[in-house]
């Protein structure tokens, strides 16, 4: 009979609660030994789900002798320190995105993981959305031929508060990073160059601290494909997550999801429903499939489907994007990656 | 080089003008020798299109020595007399639907046409609409397998005036007759039984003269398929023309046509455009392809794609439908067809 | 703080397991005291979900002093006996459909429920599917105007084994009953007359025991609307669940759900994905919302959203449908309901 | 009664024949006095349409005393000379796109037109496609709010022969120029900056003469909007013409047109039809509406809907795009326009 992976969860904020709940309800081959959160308020949530050990100290999770794998949902600055500590304790790591906002830190995590022979998987959950993964399967099956043009539309229903934006790391590392990972995943090739055109069209005040809310990002891939991402922090009609890949043998696109399939016709025309509200609704299943993939890769000792290199590249593209926006020019990924190597 | 079919047009009302205009502008292998209409007002229309001979007498068209084929667009009661007269003059006939509202008259026309060795084609233009003909092609290619269920939705944007309805022959022979022909065309089998449920939900006053404006018609076919037609005289969102055929190997459906492909999303949802207004817009191309098929079948001496038997069956189903509505029971087509044979 | 409804579950077959799992995982205001199933094999399922008391005797659930409400998922013949027994114990009842296949038995259950002042809700889960409930909301909000035509397409991906069909009670009570309930729900009016045309086009051998696998059902409603249901036991492209309501002010339709929103274009055309496989996938959320509505109606003491009368009417339409098929005529609901009253 | 505009047509190639045919068949308030083409082979086409005067000399058209307006469909190098000559003869001008490939020449044409008080309209027919013009109407009606992001997908079904590409003026002036005009039309603001990323992914050999077949073009507008055009010379699934405008109040998109509305479902999924083959099919009606707009603007003395300035800007964006591709940087429109002014 299949054994159960013994896990510990660090961080019980919004995403941590999703992962904890999925572990308890939907992962028959996992069990939760212990969970941690600085705030004791969230401890009740874990207790209610039947998690008997709850702590305020993340290291209680990392060092727990029974824990085989940790699920890190803490704020970003703690991702690498916890990953390194867990790796040194020979624990496998599932970590929320981004792994870090600097390349050096990501490389430190990668090194710790490799040296300790544990698995690291990053929570790029959108790869596990059926719309997008099925597009990827068509590309892998050569149904699209050589990829020529990739288009990603990724728009949030409403921007976070300006206070949050100030500490968010900027639109590229906070929001577009998902799209950077998606671009690499769909095209199946590394990004070579980045060009960005962007502006603060929704909240002009955020330009004061160097951020924007509307962006068009052009990616050039090593296999020749050209990608375009368009981002907005505010689509009044709701969360908009679409993509399209065009190649020598055809095209595949994933349309947005809506709350229902209703169409209402009256004398003014046809009327259809709004998109699923936001990422919690849209990616509810993807979060589950994503975490399940982690547990499976640990139990079956298969490669992590989203590893440290994936985390490094997504962050590096984000850094290149910011550089392109600031300097108004094409930025080669070399520039960003070499700089990191020199440091 | 391909020769031109010499044609004459009888009746220059709305449909007659469409056919005349198509003959002049879009039929390179036809020419119009003469046109007739009781009202001299419509003569200017023909003159403007370059038709030099125009008359008030339909028999001037039928008897014209140069005319090889007549296009009959007169009121329904004249369809059979003109068809018979033209056949006796060895002229091929294209006639608007319905050929007649009685089976006897249709059989008389059929006899004249057969005895004189001329072709008769009925203007069931919808068969030549790309949506529907491509569904038929899938059925013919056995892509649907054995047909099990046929669904036709056919709704007009607005009812004609009550004065017209009084002399229309009733919804079945005036409006549903197109759907009866479509049902036979798509399924490729004869109708065996008819059952109707209907009501006057839009204009209750028309019940006084035995008519209805909302109908659900169940057809049983000899090959086992069951068909359902739903009709309404008034769809406030516009002309609605759809169908679906379901069988042992799959399903094919033709959706409605709209004025454009625009979708507008705002905070209340998605909004799309209205359907093409009415039959003139929706079947503009179908009218052309239909008439061209007639000219081709005459010039190439191939069978008429919509012959007297098709006209007879459409009318017979209409008569059966009225009988079913009145008597509240299933009516076998035998009852209607045998009755006719006895008369 | 909101209190929790104490429930017991009878029957741990496929549907029973869904309800039990939903109660444990997704109903914060319910708890499961005890569950029963004749087969001890399914007891492990309940134990795993943390249900401590499991029994082979349904009456242990019904009579359990802590249980306030029972969820009945046993085979159909036990629905009414358990409902009556539970009502007499002053327990509220959620019961799977159909309540029974005879009107007398349903009336007995209704009487017991009414006399004991408990609530009875039937598991017509499709009412709680977002596509359909949102269509209903449009009808309630008079966005469609007076309903004129209802169309329901309801096709299963594959028929059950012939052995099952022999004891299923026939297509109308086994499969179409959901559509009968849906028809009443969407139109918001009682059915007055039923007419059926059907055949065994998939498995001709089932005609031997009076069953069919392909049906077209015409319903006439007291408010004048006419409804059409088309059923098939086998749609090779998968589960097909659509409906459309057309009225004096417009039309609303709910399209089928697919596994993803992908569209792939190659030189042969566009290609989209299959529907969600079957009812477990399609109505996964609806099952949950349905059960939650029961718990809410008990805790808040509001009327049952699907009560004994709804169960009675769905079964009565099924009986009328069978009568219409057998006798080849329109059957008035009076005939079925009066017959029952007399018995 | 409305008078008829007396026109002459120069050039009877593919587009010239479309315009001539539309003038004769569909423009009741225009007549064709004379047509010209160097090749006498095309003269038969004009004769057949009833044009009595046909010549090999374009100046016979321009100088014809009865001609009020000329329709120029000659090769591009003749557009400006004929426009200038016609303007000097006080003739109004409808000219196919592009007016010219240099800014100086366009300005010369603009000057001649202005000094002689005649109207000049350019044949950017796509503005008159219902899909796109209805998107524009929504923008004009402030239904989208402030435009933030524009996306245009414009892909041809197959590239022209390499021989043609060599003399085509490059993808930007030959193909993308339509999209540049569309971008300005939809957004309603001037382009400020252009950035291009492109490659020869279909026919690598065309890079030898500086051309590409796959392009992503980023446009920055004076009103802050950012636009993205993606072009390919070869979409194996056919002509692909879509756009989307996203703004502060919503989004509108125009989807591609297909040959029919058929959807076929079998056990492998859903299948829909190919797009309308190419520009002749897709823009058949747009060509007509476009030409009609010219005739109306002359007869009613209203401003030309697509004037010399529009032609100049489309060409200037094309020049900037080529510069951006070559130099690998953002090109300000100032650079292109000032350069022209200095010359």
XYZ file of N, CA and C in Angstrom, chain A residues 18-125:
324
model
N -4.816 27.587 1.964
C -5.226 26.774 0.803
C -4.432 25.477 0.760
N -3.108 25.596 0.890
C -2.276 24.395 0.831
C -2.582 23.436 1.985
N -2.749 23.972 3.176
C -3.038 23.121 4.326
C -4.360 22.378 4.135
N -5.344 23.137 3.682
C -6.652 22.542 3.469
C -6.588 21.461 2.389
N -5.855 21.732 1.321
C -5.710 20.727 0.263
C -4.976 19.482 0.761
N -3.946 19.694 1.580
C -3.213 18.550 2.122
C -4.137 17.652 2.933
N -4.950 18.274 3.777
C -5.829 17.512 4.666
C -6.970 16.829 3.902
N -7.611 17.596 2.999
C -8.820 17.079 2.355
C -8.556 16.286 1.086
N -7.527 16.648 0.355
C -7.434 16.118 -1.013
C -6.167 15.333 -1.324
N -5.266 15.155 -0.336
C -4.034 14.440 -0.628
C -4.017 13.145 0.191
N -4.567 12.085 -0.353
C -4.632 10.843 0.435
C -3.246 10.278 0.745
N -2.234 10.656 -0.022
C -0.898 10.134 0.270
C 0.003 11.171 0.965
N -0.624 12.050 1.724
C 0.139 13.006 2.536
C -0.537 13.140 3.890
N 0.240 13.495 4.892
C -0.376 13.883 6.165
C 0.386 15.084 6.725
N -0.299 15.875 7.509
C 0.318 17.082 8.052
C 0.682 16.828 9.509
N 1.979 16.920 9.799
C 2.461 16.672 11.154
C 2.364 17.935 12.009
N 2.720 19.053 11.407
C 2.830 20.289 12.170
C 2.693 21.477 11.226
N 2.169 22.580 11.770
C 2.042 23.813 10.987
C 2.492 24.979 11.852
N 2.999 26.027 11.215
C 3.451 27.188 11.992
C 2.933 28.482 11.406
N 2.707 29.430 12.292
C 2.409 30.797 11.856
C 2.719 31.730 13.006
N 3.283 32.870 12.682
C 3.631 33.850 13.713
C 2.409 34.272 14.506
N 1.325 34.457 13.761
C 0.089 34.901 14.410
C -0.666 33.694 14.949
N -1.008 33.733 16.220
C -1.735 32.605 16.810
C -3.193 32.554 16.333
N -3.648 33.644 15.744
C -5.036 33.660 15.233
C -5.272 32.557 14.210
N -4.297 32.334 13.378
C -4.484 31.349 12.318
C -4.320 29.920 12.842
N -3.879 29.778 14.104
C -3.696 28.429 14.634
C -5.016 27.662 14.712
N -6.085 28.395 14.982
C -7.396 27.753 15.081
C -7.764 27.057 13.779
N -7.385 27.711 12.676
C -7.667 27.134 11.354
C -7.044 25.749 11.241
N -5.779 25.650 11.656
C -5.071 24.365 11.571
C -5.681 23.334 12.519
N -5.994 23.778 13.725
C -6.601 22.856 14.690
C -7.896 22.277 14.143
N -8.701 23.158 13.565
C -9.993 22.731 13.037
C -9.839 21.659 11.965
N -8.733 21.736 11.236
C -8.486 20.743 10.183
C -7.847 19.480 10.747
N -7.693 19.441 12.072
C -7.170 18.227 12.680
C -5.654 18.186 12.813
N -5.000 19.315 12.592
C -3.543 19.359 12.777
C -3.288 19.562 14.272
N -2.674 18.583 14.899
C -2.575 18.658 16.361
C -1.431 19.564 16.827
N -0.301 19.572 16.086
C 0.832 20.401 16.514
C 0.854 21.707 15.722
N 0.753 22.802 16.429
C 0.817 24.116 15.789
C 1.766 24.983 16.604
N 2.586 25.790 15.893
C 3.634 26.545 16.566
C 3.771 27.939 15.952
N 4.450 28.820 16.660
C 4.738 30.136 16.068
C 6.128 30.136 15.439
N 6.872 29.094 15.618
C 8.268 29.074 15.159
C 8.436 28.148 13.945
N 8.795 28.740 12.797
C 8.967 27.964 11.570
C 9.991 26.852 11.749
N 10.990 27.107 12.604
C 12.044 26.093 12.772
C 11.546 24.850 13.523
N 10.441 24.988 14.245
C 9.813 23.796 14.824
C 9.333 22.856 13.723
N 8.884 23.443 12.634
C 8.447 22.628 11.492
C 9.654 22.023 10.799
N 10.618 22.908 10.491
C 11.805 22.466 9.735
C 12.563 21.363 10.485
N 12.668 21.540 11.807
C 13.474 20.602 12.584
C 12.693 19.395 13.128
N 11.410 19.383 12.911
C 10.589 18.296 13.454
C 11.100 16.954 12.906
N 11.415 16.010 13.778
C 12.033 14.764 13.319
C 11.156 13.947 12.373
N 9.812 14.086 12.479
C 8.926 13.282 11.631
C 8.670 13.907 10.270
N 8.925 15.194 10.158
C 8.595 15.895 8.910
C 9.591 15.521 7.812
N 9.033 15.086 6.656
C 9.880 14.746 5.506
C 9.924 15.878 4.481
N 8.878 16.672 4.464
C 8.787 17.719 3.452
C 8.098 18.938 4.041
N 8.623 20.125 3.719
C 7.994 21.355 4.218
C 7.366 22.120 3.063
N 6.247 22.744 3.387
C 5.526 23.572 2.422
C 5.657 25.006 2.924
N 6.445 25.827 2.205
C 6.785 27.171 2.686
C 5.859 28.213 2.069
N 5.057 28.840 2.915
C 4.097 29.853 2.475
C 4.303 31.143 3.267
N 5.504 31.348 3.725
C 5.831 32.551 4.489
C 6.019 33.727 3.543
N 6.181 34.959 4.062
C 6.522 36.086 3.190
C 7.812 35.792 2.415
N 7.949 36.390 1.224
C 9.052 36.094 0.303
C 10.446 36.153 0.956
N 10.762 37.160 1.787
C 12.135 37.231 2.314
C 12.554 35.982 3.096
N 11.592 35.207 3.573
C 11.929 34.005 4.337
C 12.033 32.745 3.467
N 11.653 32.865 2.198
C 11.644 31.664 1.343
C 13.004 30.984 1.294
N 14.044 31.771 0.994
C 15.368 31.153 0.844
C 15.925 30.672 2.180
N 15.914 31.484 3.228
C 16.434 30.982 4.510
C 15.768 29.679 4.954
N 14.439 29.603 4.843
C 13.743 28.381 5.258
C 14.094 27.219 4.327
N 14.195 27.521 3.025
C 14.535 26.455 2.067
C 15.916 25.881 2.393
N 16.859 26.769 2.633
C 18.219 26.326 2.937
C 18.230 25.497 4.238
N 17.551 26.027 5.251
C 17.515 25.318 6.533
C 16.869 23.947 6.390
N 15.779 23.892 5.628
C 15.088 22.617 5.432
C 15.968 21.645 4.658
N 16.625 22.154 3.615
C 17.497 21.287 2.821
C 18.589 20.700 3.714
N 19.141 21.558 4.571
C 20.208 21.064 5.453
C 19.692 19.996 6.419
N 18.404 20.049 6.722
C 17.791 19.009 7.547
C 17.318 17.833 6.695
N 17.719 17.853 5.407
C 17.328 16.781 4.457
C 15.816 16.703 4.249
N 15.166 17.841 4.337
C 13.731 17.871 4.074
C 13.490 18.364 2.641
N 12.556 17.757 1.960
C 12.128 18.250 0.654
C 11.333 19.538 0.844
N 11.340 20.382 -0.202
C 10.733 21.705 -0.054
C 9.772 22.018 -1.198
N 8.561 22.405 -0.805
C 7.642 23.051 -1.738
C 7.603 24.498 -1.308
N 7.928 25.434 -2.213
C 7.987 26.835 -1.814
C 7.148 27.699 -2.737
N 6.419 28.611 -2.141
C 5.612 29.552 -2.922
C 6.515 30.437 -3.781
N 5.975 30.957 -4.841
C 6.727 31.834 -5.750
C 6.696 33.253 -5.219
N 7.656 34.139 -5.473
C 8.931 33.805 -6.096
C 9.872 33.241 -5.039
N 10.819 32.464 -5.490
C 11.772 31.907 -4.542
C 12.509 33.057 -3.847
N 12.894 34.041 -4.647
C 13.479 35.269 -4.097
C 13.499 36.315 -5.196
N 13.797 37.553 -4.813
C 13.851 38.625 -5.807
C 15.284 38.894 -6.260
N 16.241 38.168 -5.737
C 17.612 38.303 -6.228
C 18.114 36.945 -6.707
N 18.961 37.025 -7.691
C 19.489 35.797 -8.289
C 20.444 35.096 -7.330
N 21.233 35.895 -6.621
C 22.187 35.304 -5.670
C 21.492 34.421 -4.642
N 20.436 34.934 -4.077
C 19.732 34.166 -3.052
C 19.171 32.880 -3.628
N 18.600 32.989 -4.839
C 18.032 31.790 -5.464
C 19.125 30.745 -5.686
N 20.289 31.234 -6.119
C 21.387 30.289 -6.364
C 21.862 29.633 -5.065
N 21.808 30.388 -3.968
C 22.165 29.812 -2.669
C 21.197 28.682 -2.309
N 19.912 28.923 -2.554
C 18.910 27.893 -2.270
C 19.136 26.672 -3.151
N 19.398 26.944 -4.424
C 19.626 25.858 -5.380
C 20.805 24.994 -4.921
N 21.868 25.679 -4.481
C 23.073 24.979 -4.034
C 22.745 24.078 -2.830
N 22.024 24.640 -1.860
C 21.683 23.869 -0.657
C 20.853 22.649 -1.013
N 19.915 22.839 -1.882
C 19.033 21.753 -2.295
C 19.830 20.657 -2.991
N 20.687 21.076 -3.918
C 21.479 20.085 -4.671
C 22.449 19.341 -3.756
N 23.132 20.095 -2.909
C 24.131 19.457 -2.042
C 23.515 18.466 -1.066
N 22.264 18.717 -0.671
C 21.630 17.853 0.314
C 20.731 16.791 -0.323
N 20.695 16.806 -1.655
C 19.966 15.746 -2.352
C 18.470 15.750 -2.082
N 17.895 16.921 -1.800
C 16.440 16.985 -1.607
C 15.803 17.643 -2.822
N 14.490 17.523 -2.879
C 13.756 18.114 -4.004
C 13.215 19.480 -3.611
N 13.232 20.389 -4.602
C 12.621 21.704 -4.404
C 11.610 21.912 -5.520
N 10.408 22.228 -5.131
C 9.400 22.560 -6.151
C 8.809 23.925 -5.844
N 8.676 24.746 -6.896
C 8.107 26.082 -6.722
C 6.625 26.084 -7.075
N 5.882 26.901 -6.374
C 4.418 26.913 -6.518
C 3.916 27.717 -7.702
N 4.480 27.457 -8.893
C 3.908 28.108 -10.080
C 2.679 27.308 -10.491
N 1.597 27.556 -9.771
C 0.385 26.749 -9.884
C -0.274 26.815 -11.260
